[in-house]
């Protein structure tokens, strides 16, 4: 805001502006901007391009749905309108010739965007195969390769955040606060400042984590019962941001990780980057354990125990009354 005031000054010359900037710098009012390295810049560009392709493909798919809705075509009975079964169903619908041609063009565009998306995923996988931060975030249930790569690209050097709240503010998940004098602080909606892509990915990961057993789902269900689904998802996303800061700062994996699932995620990165499949060669890789149902069930049972433990712990919490300011006692 101090620098913006220079542009609105009544008397404005290069000499005066240079003097004002020098005074601001000497007073410590000009924060230093962190410049990412070449690898982080490249990963950010790849993630941004991938988001653009996904948004474009979503718009094209919505156009197809709009055409069907305009002609009162019933809802597709299949889960995905654009897979092979959905497309076969689409060809049997009665539509005008021009609309049928428009849908055919949209389908070709969707296929082309799908190829572009696969190429971008391969490039991202090649850049993050040996990235320890991405591998560490993959140990969190609900965080996939795309989310982990996007978060690491947005953060860059975790050392520039001295505390988790600064990372929360950086992705815009901190609440807006209004306070005056000795009055109580009023907390509103999240600020939505900072990197919107990272915030959206954290919310996406929160929704995925809420579907799998574990402490994060227990936290989600507890908030949802009081405030609703959307607020609960944002609350889990904020908790994920705090969790990411601690994991990257302390270089620790997620405490409730599922080893077989984490190994399967890492194997997906390797396959997308062009690594050989090794299927049928008679050698079991590190991701083989996820194919064994007994091991998956064992990890799932451990996660369910953690979820029940968190739920039991929070149920013992008792609501606390307001503190009497005169004597510090509670009613």
PDB file of C-alpha atoms in Angstrom:
ATOM      1  CA  UNK A   1       0.000   0.000   0.000  1.00  0.00           C
ATOM      2  CA  UNK A   2       2.914   2.365   0.707  1.00  0.00           C
ATOM      3  CA  UNK A   3       4.360   1.757  -2.757  1.00  0.00           C
ATOM      4  CA  UNK A   4       0.950   2.131  -4.405  1.00  0.00           C
ATOM      5  CA  UNK A   5       0.701   5.639  -2.906  1.00  0.00           C
ATOM      6  CA  UNK A   6       3.587   6.736  -5.144  1.00  0.00           C
ATOM      7  CA  UNK A   7       1.425   6.333  -8.235  1.00  0.00           C
ATOM      8  CA  UNK A   8      -1.235   8.686  -6.813  1.00  0.00           C
ATOM      9  CA  UNK A   9       1.149  11.426  -5.663  1.00  0.00           C
ATOM     10  CA  UNK A  10       0.331  14.948  -6.855  1.00  0.00           C
ATOM     11  CA  UNK A  11       3.989  15.716  -7.544  1.00  0.00           C
ATOM     12  CA  UNK A  12       5.596  12.760  -9.274  1.00  0.00           C
ATOM     13  CA  UNK A  13       9.123  12.650 -10.672  1.00  0.00           C
ATOM     14  CA  UNK A  14      11.736   9.921 -10.902  1.00  0.00           C
ATOM     15  CA  UNK A  15      13.874  11.705  -8.322  1.00  0.00           C
ATOM     16  CA  UNK A  16      11.028  11.965  -5.791  1.00  0.00           C
ATOM     17  CA  UNK A  17       9.926   8.358  -6.389  1.00  0.00           C
ATOM     18  CA  UNK A  18      13.494   7.106  -5.932  1.00  0.00           C
ATOM     19  CA  UNK A  19      13.750   9.012  -2.653  1.00  0.00           C
ATOM     20  CA  UNK A  20      10.457   7.565  -1.380  1.00  0.00           C
ATOM     21  CA  UNK A  21      11.529   4.036  -2.314  1.00  0.00           C
ATOM     22  CA  UNK A  22      14.866   4.544  -0.553  1.00  0.00           C
ATOM     23  CA  UNK A  23      13.074   5.704   2.611  1.00  0.00           C
ATOM     24  CA  UNK A  24      10.707   2.726   2.505  1.00  0.00           C
ATOM     25  CA  UNK A  25      13.610   0.337   2.041  1.00  0.00           C
ATOM     26  CA  UNK A  26      15.546   1.892   4.919  1.00  0.00           C
ATOM     27  CA  UNK A  27      12.469   1.603   7.157  1.00  0.00           C
ATOM     28  CA  UNK A  28      11.934  -2.064   6.255  1.00  0.00           C
ATOM     29  CA  UNK A  29       8.602  -1.494   4.493  1.00  0.00           C
ATOM     30  CA  UNK A  30       9.684  -3.145   1.230  1.00  0.00           C
ATOM     31  CA  UNK A  31       9.536  -6.921   1.716  1.00  0.00           C
ATOM     32  CA  UNK A  32      11.896  -8.997  -0.360  1.00  0.00           C
ATOM     33  CA  UNK A  33      10.208 -11.032  -3.087  1.00  0.00           C
ATOM     34  CA  UNK A  34      11.275 -14.655  -3.294  1.00  0.00           C
ATOM     35  CA  UNK A  35      12.441 -15.618  -6.781  1.00  0.00           C
ATOM     36  CA  UNK A  36      11.893 -19.313  -7.550  1.00  0.00           C
ATOM     37  CA  UNK A  37      14.638 -21.369  -9.128  1.00  0.00           C
ATOM     38  CA  UNK A  38      14.466 -22.673 -12.691  1.00  0.00           C
ATOM     39  CA  UNK A  39      13.102 -26.097 -11.697  1.00  0.00           C
ATOM     40  CA  UNK A  40      10.286 -24.574  -9.628  1.00  0.00           C
ATOM     41  CA  UNK A  41       9.420 -22.127 -12.420  1.00  0.00           C
ATOM     42  CA  UNK A  42       9.208 -24.982 -14.917  1.00  0.00           C
ATOM     43  CA  UNK A  43       7.009 -27.059 -12.618  1.00  0.00           C
ATOM     44  CA  UNK A  44       4.738 -24.063 -12.038  1.00  0.00           C
ATOM     45  CA  UNK A  45       4.358 -23.555 -15.785  1.00  0.00           C
ATOM     46  CA  UNK A  46       3.527 -27.221 -16.333  1.00  0.00           C
ATOM     47  CA  UNK A  47       0.941 -27.212 -13.536  1.00  0.00           C
ATOM     48  CA  UNK A  48      -0.616 -23.988 -14.873  1.00  0.00           C
ATOM     49  CA  UNK A  49      -0.850 -25.428 -18.390  1.00  0.00           C
ATOM     50  CA  UNK A  50      -2.423 -28.583 -17.062  1.00  0.00           C
ATOM     51  CA  UNK A  51      -5.062 -26.544 -15.234  1.00  0.00           C
ATOM     52  CA  UNK A  52      -5.797 -24.660 -18.459  1.00  0.00           C
ATOM     53  CA  UNK A  53      -6.281 -27.890 -20.395  1.00  0.00           C
ATOM     54  CA  UNK A  54      -8.554 -29.318 -17.692  1.00  0.00           C
ATOM     55  CA  UNK A  55     -10.681 -26.148 -17.663  1.00  0.00           C
ATOM     56  CA  UNK A  56     -10.929 -26.150 -21.465  1.00  0.00           C
ATOM     57  CA  UNK A  57     -11.950 -29.799 -21.561  1.00  0.00           C
ATOM     58  CA  UNK A  58     -14.580 -29.171 -18.884  1.00  0.00           C
ATOM     59  CA  UNK A  59     -16.067 -26.339 -20.961  1.00  0.00           C
ATOM     60  CA  UNK A  60     -16.277 -28.574 -24.033  1.00  0.00           C
ATOM     61  CA  UNK A  61     -17.945 -31.343 -22.033  1.00  0.00           C
ATOM     62  CA  UNK A  62     -20.444 -28.832 -20.664  1.00  0.00           C
ATOM     63  CA  UNK A  63     -21.289 -27.820 -24.238  1.00  0.00           C
ATOM     64  CA  UNK A  64     -22.179 -31.433 -25.033  1.00  0.00           C
ATOM     65  CA  UNK A  65     -24.379 -31.666 -21.940  1.00  0.00           C
ATOM     66  CA  UNK A  66     -26.044 -28.364 -22.909  1.00  0.00           C
ATOM     67  CA  UNK A  67     -26.924 -29.723 -26.362  1.00  0.00           C
ATOM     68  CA  UNK A  68     -28.474 -32.843 -24.863  1.00  0.00           C
ATOM     69  CA  UNK A  69     -30.413 -30.822 -22.309  1.00  0.00           C
ATOM     70  CA  UNK A  70     -31.709 -28.427 -24.967  1.00  0.00           C
ATOM     71  CA  UNK A  71     -33.272 -31.366 -26.833  1.00  0.00           C
ATOM     72  CA  UNK A  72     -34.643 -33.009 -23.665  1.00  0.00           C
ATOM     73  CA  UNK A  73     -32.424 -36.061 -24.002  1.00  0.00           C
ATOM     74  CA  UNK A  74     -32.675 -38.186 -20.825  1.00  0.00           C
ATOM     75  CA  UNK A  75     -29.688 -38.499 -18.547  1.00  0.00           C
ATOM     76  CA  UNK A  76     -27.021 -40.954 -19.604  1.00  0.00           C
ATOM     77  CA  UNK A  77     -27.400 -44.227 -17.656  1.00  0.00           C
ATOM     78  CA  UNK A  78     -23.628 -44.713 -17.566  1.00  0.00           C
ATOM     79  CA  UNK A  79     -21.276 -43.101 -15.063  1.00  0.00           C
ATOM     80  CA  UNK A  80     -19.224 -41.309 -17.731  1.00  0.00           C
ATOM     81  CA  UNK A  81     -20.818 -39.936 -20.874  1.00  0.00           C
ATOM     82  CA  UNK A  82     -17.462 -39.701 -22.628  1.00  0.00           C
ATOM     83  CA  UNK A  83     -16.111 -43.232 -22.163  1.00  0.00           C
ATOM     84  CA  UNK A  84     -16.775 -45.917 -24.769  1.00  0.00           C
ATOM     85  CA  UNK A  85     -20.104 -47.051 -23.317  1.00  0.00           C
ATOM     86  CA  UNK A  86     -21.282 -43.475 -22.918  1.00  0.00           C
ATOM     87  CA  UNK A  87     -20.339 -42.600 -26.487  1.00  0.00           C
ATOM     88  CA  UNK A  88     -22.163 -45.661 -27.824  1.00  0.00           C
ATOM     89  CA  UNK A  89     -25.254 -44.524 -25.938  1.00  0.00           C
ATOM     90  CA  UNK A  90     -24.792 -41.008 -27.321  1.00  0.00           C
ATOM     91  CA  UNK A  91     -24.807 -42.210 -30.945  1.00  0.00           C
ATOM     92  CA  UNK A  92     -28.228 -43.821 -30.434  1.00  0.00           C
ATOM     93  CA  UNK A  93     -29.926 -40.596 -29.331  1.00  0.00           C
ATOM     94  CA  UNK A  94     -32.244 -38.765 -31.710  1.00  0.00           C
ATOM     95  CA  UNK A  95     -30.767 -35.341 -32.513  1.00  0.00           C
ATOM     96  CA  UNK A  96     -30.822 -32.896 -35.453  1.00  0.00           C
ATOM     97  CA  UNK A  97     -28.008 -33.347 -37.966  1.00  0.00           C
ATOM     98  CA  UNK A  98     -26.307 -30.054 -37.106  1.00  0.00           C
ATOM     99  CA  UNK A  99     -26.319 -30.864 -33.396  1.00  0.00           C
ATOM    100  CA  UNK A 100     -24.954 -34.341 -34.073  1.00  0.00           C
ATOM    101  CA  UNK A 101     -22.102 -32.811 -36.080  1.00  0.00           C
ATOM    102  CA  UNK A 102     -21.430 -30.325 -33.280  1.00  0.00           C
ATOM    103  CA  UNK A 103     -21.218 -33.152 -30.745  1.00  0.00           C
ATOM    104  CA  UNK A 104     -18.816 -35.027 -33.032  1.00  0.00           C
ATOM    105  CA  UNK A 105     -16.564 -31.959 -33.182  1.00  0.00           C
ATOM    106  CA  UNK A 106     -16.689 -31.642 -29.407  1.00  0.00           C
ATOM    107  CA  UNK A 107     -15.777 -35.314 -28.991  1.00  0.00           C
ATOM    108  CA  UNK A 108     -12.748 -34.871 -31.248  1.00  0.00           C
ATOM    109  CA  UNK A 109     -11.730 -31.812 -29.223  1.00  0.00           C
ATOM    110  CA  UNK A 110     -12.093 -33.766 -25.977  1.00  0.00           C
ATOM    111  CA  UNK A 111      -9.857 -36.526 -27.348  1.00  0.00           C
ATOM    112  CA  UNK A 112      -7.234 -34.005 -28.442  1.00  0.00           C
ATOM    113  CA  UNK A 113      -7.269 -32.324 -25.038  1.00  0.00           C
ATOM    114  CA  UNK A 114      -6.981 -35.737 -23.416  1.00  0.00           C
ATOM    115  CA  UNK A 115      -3.799 -36.387 -25.392  1.00  0.00           C
ATOM    116  CA  UNK A 116      -2.416 -32.992 -24.344  1.00  0.00           C
ATOM    117  CA  UNK A 117      -3.276 -33.767 -20.740  1.00  0.00           C
ATOM    118  CA  UNK A 118      -1.440 -37.094 -20.915  1.00  0.00           C
ATOM    119  CA  UNK A 119       1.669 -35.361 -22.291  1.00  0.00           C
ATOM    120  CA  UNK A 120       1.595 -32.761 -19.521  1.00  0.00           C
ATOM    121  CA  UNK A 121       1.139 -35.458 -16.875  1.00  0.00           C
ATOM    122  CA  UNK A 122       4.174 -37.255 -18.295  1.00  0.00           C
ATOM    123  CA  UNK A 123       6.260 -34.064 -18.162  1.00  0.00           C
ATOM    124  CA  UNK A 124       5.176 -33.367 -14.574  1.00  0.00           C
ATOM    125  CA  UNK A 125       5.961 -36.958 -13.594  1.00  0.00           C
ATOM    126  CA  UNK A 126       9.450 -36.729 -15.103  1.00  0.00           C
ATOM    127  CA  UNK A 127      10.168 -33.564 -13.104  1.00  0.00           C
ATOM    128  CA  UNK A 128       8.858 -34.962  -9.809  1.00  0.00           C
ATOM    129  CA  UNK A 129       9.990 -38.607  -9.920  1.00  0.00           C
ATOM    130  CA  UNK A 130      13.026 -37.907  -7.731  1.00  0.00           C
ATOM    131  CA  UNK A 131      11.505 -35.007  -5.775  1.00  0.00           C
ATOM    132  CA  UNK A 132      11.564 -35.916  -2.052  1.00  0.00           C
ATOM    133  CA  UNK A 133       8.892 -33.339  -1.162  1.00  0.00           C
ATOM    134  CA  UNK A 134       6.428 -34.802  -3.663  1.00  0.00           C
ATOM    135  CA  UNK A 135       7.154 -38.322  -2.406  1.00  0.00           C
ATOM    136  CA  UNK A 136       6.587 -37.141   1.161  1.00  0.00           C
ATOM    137  CA  UNK A 137       3.225 -35.536   0.384  1.00  0.00           C
ATOM    138  CA  UNK A 138       2.074 -38.700  -1.375  1.00  0.00           C
ATOM    139  CA  UNK A 139       2.044 -40.432   2.015  1.00  0.00           C
ATOM    140  CA  UNK A 140      -1.043 -38.364   2.933  1.00  0.00           C
ATOM    141  CA  UNK A 141      -4.295 -40.156   2.199  1.00  0.00           C
ATOM    142  CA  UNK A 142      -6.213 -38.217  -0.453  1.00  0.00           C
ATOM    143  CA  UNK A 143      -3.164 -36.535  -2.016  1.00  0.00           C
ATOM    144  CA  UNK A 144      -2.438 -37.836  -5.509  1.00  0.00           C
ATOM    145  CA  UNK A 145       0.395 -37.075  -7.918  1.00  0.00           C
ATOM    146  CA  UNK A 146      -1.315 -34.021  -9.421  1.00  0.00           C
ATOM    147  CA  UNK A 147      -2.115 -32.450  -6.048  1.00  0.00           C
ATOM    148  CA  UNK A 148       1.339 -33.134  -4.591  1.00  0.00           C
ATOM    149  CA  UNK A 149       3.094 -31.658  -7.636  1.00  0.00           C
ATOM    150  CA  UNK A 150       0.861 -28.584  -7.630  1.00  0.00           C
ATOM    151  CA  UNK A 151       1.394 -27.903  -3.927  1.00  0.00           C
ATOM    152  CA  UNK A 152       5.172 -28.316  -4.170  1.00  0.00           C
ATOM    153  CA  UNK A 153       5.273 -26.033  -7.218  1.00  0.00           C
ATOM    154  CA  UNK A 154       3.266 -23.347  -5.416  1.00  0.00           C
ATOM    155  CA  UNK A 155       5.308 -23.505  -2.201  1.00  0.00           C
ATOM    156  CA  UNK A 156       8.791 -23.716  -3.665  1.00  0.00           C
ATOM    157  CA  UNK A 157      11.151 -23.379  -0.700  1.00  0.00           C
ATOM    158  CA  UNK A 158       9.292 -24.247   2.498  1.00  0.00           C
ATOM    159  CA  UNK A 159      11.977 -22.390   4.462  1.00  0.00           C
ATOM    160  CA  UNK A 160      10.476 -19.029   3.489  1.00  0.00           C
ATOM    161  CA  UNK A 161       7.484 -19.784   5.744  1.00  0.00           C
ATOM    162  CA  UNK A 162       8.582 -19.469   9.369  1.00  0.00           C
ATOM    163  CA  UNK A 163       5.331 -20.906  10.743  1.00  0.00           C
ATOM    164  CA  UNK A 164       2.373 -22.898   9.399  1.00  0.00           C
ATOM    165  CA  UNK A 165      -0.015 -19.935   9.637  1.00  0.00           C
ATOM    166  CA  UNK A 166       2.032 -18.100   7.023  1.00  0.00           C
ATOM    167  CA  UNK A 167       1.618 -20.985   4.602  1.00  0.00           C
ATOM    168  CA  UNK A 168      -2.115 -21.043   5.370  1.00  0.00           C
ATOM    169  CA  UNK A 169      -2.290 -17.321   4.545  1.00  0.00           C
ATOM    170  CA  UNK A 170      -0.196 -17.841   1.399  1.00  0.00           C
ATOM    171  CA  UNK A 171      -2.827 -20.174  -0.063  1.00  0.00           C
ATOM    172  CA  UNK A 172      -5.732 -18.012   1.152  1.00  0.00           C
ATOM    173  CA  UNK A 173      -7.216 -20.435   3.697  1.00  0.00           C
ATOM    174  CA  UNK A 174      -6.919 -18.027   6.640  1.00  0.00           C
ATOM    175  CA  UNK A 175     -10.168 -16.439   7.919  1.00  0.00           C
ATOM    176  CA  UNK A 176     -10.866 -12.744   7.592  1.00  0.00           C
ATOM    177  CA  UNK A 177     -10.675 -10.983  10.952  1.00  0.00           C
ATOM    178  CA  UNK A 178     -12.309  -7.745  12.098  1.00  0.00           C
ATOM    179  CA  UNK A 179     -11.473  -6.320  15.509  1.00  0.00           C
ATOM    180  CA  UNK A 180     -11.534  -2.874  17.049  1.00  0.00           C
ATOM    181  CA  UNK A 181     -10.294  -1.803  20.471  1.00  0.00           C
ATOM    182  CA  UNK A 182     -10.973  -4.309  23.230  1.00  0.00           C
ATOM    183  CA  UNK A 183     -13.869  -5.901  21.390  1.00  0.00           C
ATOM    184  CA  UNK A 184     -13.957  -9.548  20.455  1.00  0.00           C
ATOM    185  CA  UNK A 185     -12.470 -10.502  17.114  1.00  0.00           C
ATOM    186  CA  UNK A 186     -15.010 -11.394  14.442  1.00  0.00           C
ATOM    187  CA  UNK A 187     -13.904 -14.153  12.080  1.00  0.00           C
ATOM    188  CA  UNK A 188     -15.474 -14.376   8.646  1.00  0.00           C
ATOM    189  CA  UNK A 189     -14.963 -16.367   5.479  1.00  0.00           C
ATOM    190  CA  UNK A 190     -11.541 -17.358   4.208  1.00  0.00           C
ATOM    191  CA  UNK A 191      -9.527 -14.570   2.599  1.00  0.00           C
ATOM    192  CA  UNK A 192      -9.013 -16.394  -0.747  1.00  0.00           C
ATOM    193  CA  UNK A 193      -5.788 -14.454  -1.239  1.00  0.00           C
ATOM    194  CA  UNK A 194      -2.574 -15.896  -2.589  1.00  0.00           C
ATOM    195  CA  UNK A 195      -2.336 -18.888  -4.914  1.00  0.00           C
ATOM    196  CA  UNK A 196      -5.805 -20.023  -5.925  1.00  0.00           C
ATOM    197  CA  UNK A 197      -4.560 -23.168  -7.715  1.00  0.00           C
ATOM    198  CA  UNK A 198      -2.873 -24.471  -4.570  1.00  0.00           C
ATOM    199  CA  UNK A 199      -5.982 -23.674  -2.525  1.00  0.00           C
ATOM    200  CA  UNK A 200      -8.202 -25.547  -4.989  1.00  0.00           C
ATOM    201  CA  UNK A 201      -5.876 -28.554  -4.919  1.00  0.00           C
ATOM    202  CA  UNK A 202      -5.907 -28.625  -1.123  1.00  0.00           C
ATOM    203  CA  UNK A 203      -9.718 -28.564  -1.132  1.00  0.00           C
ATOM    204  CA  UNK A 204      -9.704 -31.357  -3.722  1.00  0.00           C
ATOM    205  CA  UNK A 205      -7.372 -33.398  -1.525  1.00  0.00           C
ATOM    206  CA  UNK A 206      -9.586 -32.671   1.492  1.00  0.00           C
ATOM    207  CA  UNK A 207     -12.651 -34.063  -0.289  1.00  0.00           C
ATOM    208  CA  UNK A 208     -10.694 -37.191  -1.243  1.00  0.00           C
ATOM    209  CA  UNK A 209      -9.351 -37.628   2.295  1.00  0.00           C
ATOM    210  CA  UNK A 210     -12.893 -37.345   3.669  1.00  0.00           C
ATOM    211  CA  UNK A 211     -13.851 -40.500   1.750  1.00  0.00           C
ATOM    212  CA  UNK A 212     -11.051 -42.673   3.169  1.00  0.00           C
ATOM    213  CA  UNK A 213     -10.825 -43.864   6.793  1.00  0.00           C
ATOM    214  CA  UNK A 214      -8.462 -41.947   9.010  1.00  0.00           C
ATOM    215  CA  UNK A 215      -8.238 -38.981  11.395  1.00  0.00           C
ATOM    216  CA  UNK A 216      -8.869 -36.516   8.566  1.00  0.00           C
ATOM    217  CA  UNK A 217     -12.241 -38.098   7.806  1.00  0.00           C
ATOM    218  CA  UNK A 218     -13.145 -38.058  11.496  1.00  0.00           C
ATOM    219  CA  UNK A 219     -12.302 -34.349  11.603  1.00  0.00           C
ATOM    220  CA  UNK A 220     -14.339 -33.756   8.429  1.00  0.00           C
ATOM    221  CA  UNK A 221     -17.397 -35.566   9.792  1.00  0.00           C
ATOM    222  CA  UNK A 222     -17.216 -33.673  13.089  1.00  0.00           C
ATOM    223  CA  UNK A 223     -17.180 -30.285  11.336  1.00  0.00           C
ATOM    224  CA  UNK A 224     -19.791 -31.312   8.772  1.00  0.00           C
ATOM    225  CA  UNK A 225     -22.270 -32.269  11.484  1.00  0.00           C
ATOM    226  CA  UNK A 226     -22.120 -28.682  12.786  1.00  0.00           C
ATOM    227  CA  UNK A 227     -21.330 -26.430   9.817  1.00  0.00           C
ATOM    228  CA  UNK A 228     -22.082 -28.327   6.612  1.00  0.00           C
ATOM    229  CA  UNK A 229     -20.112 -30.027   3.845  1.00  0.00           C
ATOM    230  CA  UNK A 230     -18.392 -27.038   2.243  1.00  0.00           C
ATOM    231  CA  UNK A 231     -17.101 -25.519   5.478  1.00  0.00           C
ATOM    232  CA  UNK A 232     -15.895 -28.948   6.578  1.00  0.00           C
ATOM    233  CA  UNK A 233     -13.968 -29.405   3.311  1.00  0.00           C
ATOM    234  CA  UNK A 234     -12.301 -26.006   3.715  1.00  0.00           C
ATOM    235  CA  UNK A 235     -11.444 -26.805   7.342  1.00  0.00           C
ATOM    236  CA  UNK A 236      -9.758 -30.058   6.279  1.00  0.00           C
ATOM    237  CA  UNK A 237      -7.909 -28.181   3.523  1.00  0.00           C
ATOM    238  CA  UNK A 238      -6.584 -25.731   6.094  1.00  0.00           C
ATOM    239  CA  UNK A 239      -5.499 -28.613   8.332  1.00  0.00           C
ATOM    240  CA  UNK A 240      -3.766 -30.169   5.317  1.00  0.00           C
ATOM    241  CA  UNK A 241      -1.841 -26.926   4.742  1.00  0.00           C
ATOM    242  CA  UNK A 242      -0.626 -27.007   8.355  1.00  0.00           C
ATOM    243  CA  UNK A 243       0.232 -30.681   7.961  1.00  0.00           C
ATOM    244  CA  UNK A 244       2.182 -29.989   4.761  1.00  0.00           C
ATOM    245  CA  UNK A 245       4.242 -27.306   6.514  1.00  0.00           C
ATOM    246  CA  UNK A 246       5.212 -29.627   9.362  1.00  0.00           C
ATOM    247  CA  UNK A 247       6.019 -32.533   7.037  1.00  0.00           C
ATOM    248  CA  UNK A 248       8.196 -30.513   4.668  1.00  0.00           C
ATOM    249  CA  UNK A 249       9.876 -28.506   7.430  1.00  0.00           C
ATOM    250  CA  UNK A 250      10.681 -31.519   9.603  1.00  0.00           C
ATOM    251  CA  UNK A 251      11.195 -33.853   6.615  1.00  0.00           C
ATOM    252  CA  UNK A 252       8.779 -36.414   8.008  1.00  0.00           C
ATOM    253  CA  UNK A 253       6.208 -38.627   6.325  1.00  0.00           C
ATOM    254  CA  UNK A 254       2.546 -38.647   7.291  1.00  0.00           C
ATOM    255  CA  UNK A 255       2.159 -40.411  10.630  1.00  0.00           C
ATOM    256  CA  UNK A 256      -0.894 -42.417   9.509  1.00  0.00           C
ATOM    257  CA  UNK A 257       0.466 -43.312   6.090  1.00  0.00           C
ATOM    258  CA  UNK A 258      -0.561 -46.513   4.346  1.00  0.00           C
ATOM    259  CA  UNK A 259       2.744 -47.891   2.984  1.00  0.00           C
ATOM    260  CA  UNK A 260       1.247 -49.996   0.204  1.00  0.00           C
ATOM    261  CA  UNK A 261      -0.909 -47.112  -1.031  1.00  0.00           C
ATOM    262  CA  UNK A 262       2.024 -44.682  -0.932  1.00  0.00           C
ATOM    263  CA  UNK A 263       4.176 -47.139  -2.900  1.00  0.00           C
ATOM    264  CA  UNK A 264       1.414 -47.495  -5.501  1.00  0.00           C
ATOM    265  CA  UNK A 265       1.249 -43.701  -5.905  1.00  0.00           C
ATOM    266  CA  UNK A 266       5.009 -43.485  -6.407  1.00  0.00           C
ATOM    267  CA  UNK A 267       4.804 -46.269  -8.980  1.00  0.00           C
ATOM    268  CA  UNK A 268       2.175 -44.261 -10.877  1.00  0.00           C
ATOM    269  CA  UNK A 269       4.646 -41.373 -11.146  1.00  0.00           C
ATOM    270  CA  UNK A 270       7.298 -43.708 -12.503  1.00  0.00           C
ATOM    271  CA  UNK A 271       4.927 -45.199 -15.092  1.00  0.00           C
ATOM    272  CA  UNK A 272       3.741 -41.775 -16.247  1.00  0.00           C
ATOM    273  CA  UNK A 273       7.338 -40.623 -16.619  1.00  0.00           C
ATOM    274  CA  UNK A 274       8.013 -43.456 -19.056  1.00  0.00           C
ATOM    275  CA  UNK A 275       9.417 -46.190 -16.815  1.00  0.00           C
ATOM    276  CA  UNK A 276       8.930 -49.767 -18.125  1.00  0.00           C
ATOM    277  CA  UNK A 277       5.871 -51.618 -16.884  1.00  0.00           C
ATOM    278  CA  UNK A 278       7.749 -54.777 -15.767  1.00  0.00           C
ATOM    279  CA  UNK A 279       4.471 -56.662 -15.879  1.00  0.00           C
ATOM    280  CA  UNK A 280       4.980 -60.363 -16.482  1.00  0.00           C
ATOM    281  CA  UNK A 281       8.746 -60.341 -15.885  1.00  0.00           C
ATOM    282  CA  UNK A 282       8.422 -62.435 -12.724  1.00  0.00           C
ATOM    283  CA  UNK A 283       9.678 -59.710 -10.392  1.00  0.00           C
ATOM    284  CA  UNK A 284       7.566 -57.989  -7.752  1.00  0.00           C
ATOM    285  CA  UNK A 285       8.105 -54.289  -7.337  1.00  0.00           C
ATOM    286  CA  UNK A 286       7.517 -52.118  -4.251  1.00  0.00           C
ATOM    287  CA  UNK A 287       3.918 -51.416  -5.319  1.00  0.00           C
ATOM    288  CA  UNK A 288       2.968 -55.095  -5.450  1.00  0.00           C
ATOM    289  CA  UNK A 289       1.740 -55.054  -1.847  1.00  0.00           C
ATOM    290  CA  UNK A 290      -1.211 -52.857  -2.836  1.00  0.00           C
ATOM    291  CA  UNK A 291      -2.478 -55.692  -5.070  1.00  0.00           C
ATOM    292  CA  UNK A 292      -2.719 -58.062  -2.094  1.00  0.00           C
ATOM    293  CA  UNK A 293      -6.174 -57.733  -0.562  1.00  0.00           C
ATOM    294  CA  UNK A 294      -5.042 -58.888   2.893  1.00  0.00           C
ATOM    295  CA  UNK A 295      -2.420 -56.143   3.087  1.00  0.00           C
ATOM    296  CA  UNK A 296      -4.871 -53.498   1.884  1.00  0.00           C
ATOM    297  CA  UNK A 297      -7.417 -54.623   4.465  1.00  0.00           C
ATOM    298  CA  UNK A 298      -4.759 -54.524   7.180  1.00  0.00           C
ATOM    299  CA  UNK A 299      -3.818 -50.948   6.330  1.00  0.00           C
ATOM    300  CA  UNK A 300      -7.493 -49.993   6.107  1.00  0.00           C
ATOM    301  CA  UNK A 301      -8.133 -51.476   9.551  1.00  0.00           C
ATOM    302  CA  UNK A 302      -5.270 -49.457  11.056  1.00  0.00           C
ATOM    303  CA  UNK A 303      -6.688 -46.280   9.495  1.00  0.00           C
ATOM    304  CA  UNK A 304     -10.141 -47.082  10.884  1.00  0.00           C
ATOM    305  CA  UNK A 305      -8.655 -47.506  14.366  1.00  0.00           C
ATOM    306  CA  UNK A 306      -7.015 -44.084  14.052  1.00  0.00           C
ATOM    307  CA  UNK A 307     -10.339 -42.583  12.976  1.00  0.00           C
ATOM    308  CA  UNK A 308     -12.197 -44.097  15.929  1.00  0.00           C
ATOM    309  CA  UNK A 309      -9.472 -42.955  18.317  1.00  0.00           C
ATOM    310  CA  UNK A 310      -9.773 -39.371  17.088  1.00  0.00           C
ATOM    311  CA  UNK A 311     -13.559 -39.535  17.312  1.00  0.00           C
ATOM    312  CA  UNK A 312     -13.449 -40.848  20.884  1.00  0.00           C
ATOM    313  CA  UNK A 313     -10.947 -38.186  21.887  1.00  0.00           C
ATOM    314  CA  UNK A 314     -13.062 -35.329  20.511  1.00  0.00           C
ATOM    315  CA  UNK A 315     -16.220 -36.698  22.104  1.00  0.00           C
ATOM    316  CA  UNK A 316     -14.598 -36.247  25.511  1.00  0.00           C
ATOM    317  CA  UNK A 317     -14.118 -32.562  24.861  1.00  0.00           C
ATOM    318  CA  UNK A 318     -16.540 -30.481  26.904  1.00  0.00           C
ATOM    319  CA  UNK A 319     -17.742 -27.034  25.841  1.00  0.00           C
ATOM    320  CA  UNK A 320     -16.122 -24.332  27.929  1.00  0.00           C
ATOM    321  CA  UNK A 321     -18.016 -21.294  29.128  1.00  0.00           C
ATOM    322  CA  UNK A 322     -16.923 -17.676  28.854  1.00  0.00           C
ATOM    323  CA  UNK A 323     -14.218 -16.504  31.245  1.00  0.00           C
ATOM    324  CA  UNK A 324     -15.196 -13.907  33.834  1.00  0.00           C
ATOM    325  CA  UNK A 325     -12.831 -11.016  33.121  1.00  0.00           C
ATOM    326  CA  UNK A 326     -12.929  -9.840  36.749  1.00  0.00           C
ATOM    327  CA  UNK A 327     -11.644 -12.958  38.496  1.00  0.00           C
ATOM    328  CA  UNK A 328     -10.631 -15.244  35.633  1.00  0.00           C
ATOM    329  CA  UNK A 329     -13.173 -17.906  36.641  1.00  0.00           C
ATOM    330  CA  UNK A 330     -15.648 -19.701  34.427  1.00  0.00           C
ATOM    331  CA  UNK A 331     -19.353 -19.857  35.271  1.00  0.00           C
TER     332      UNK A 331
END
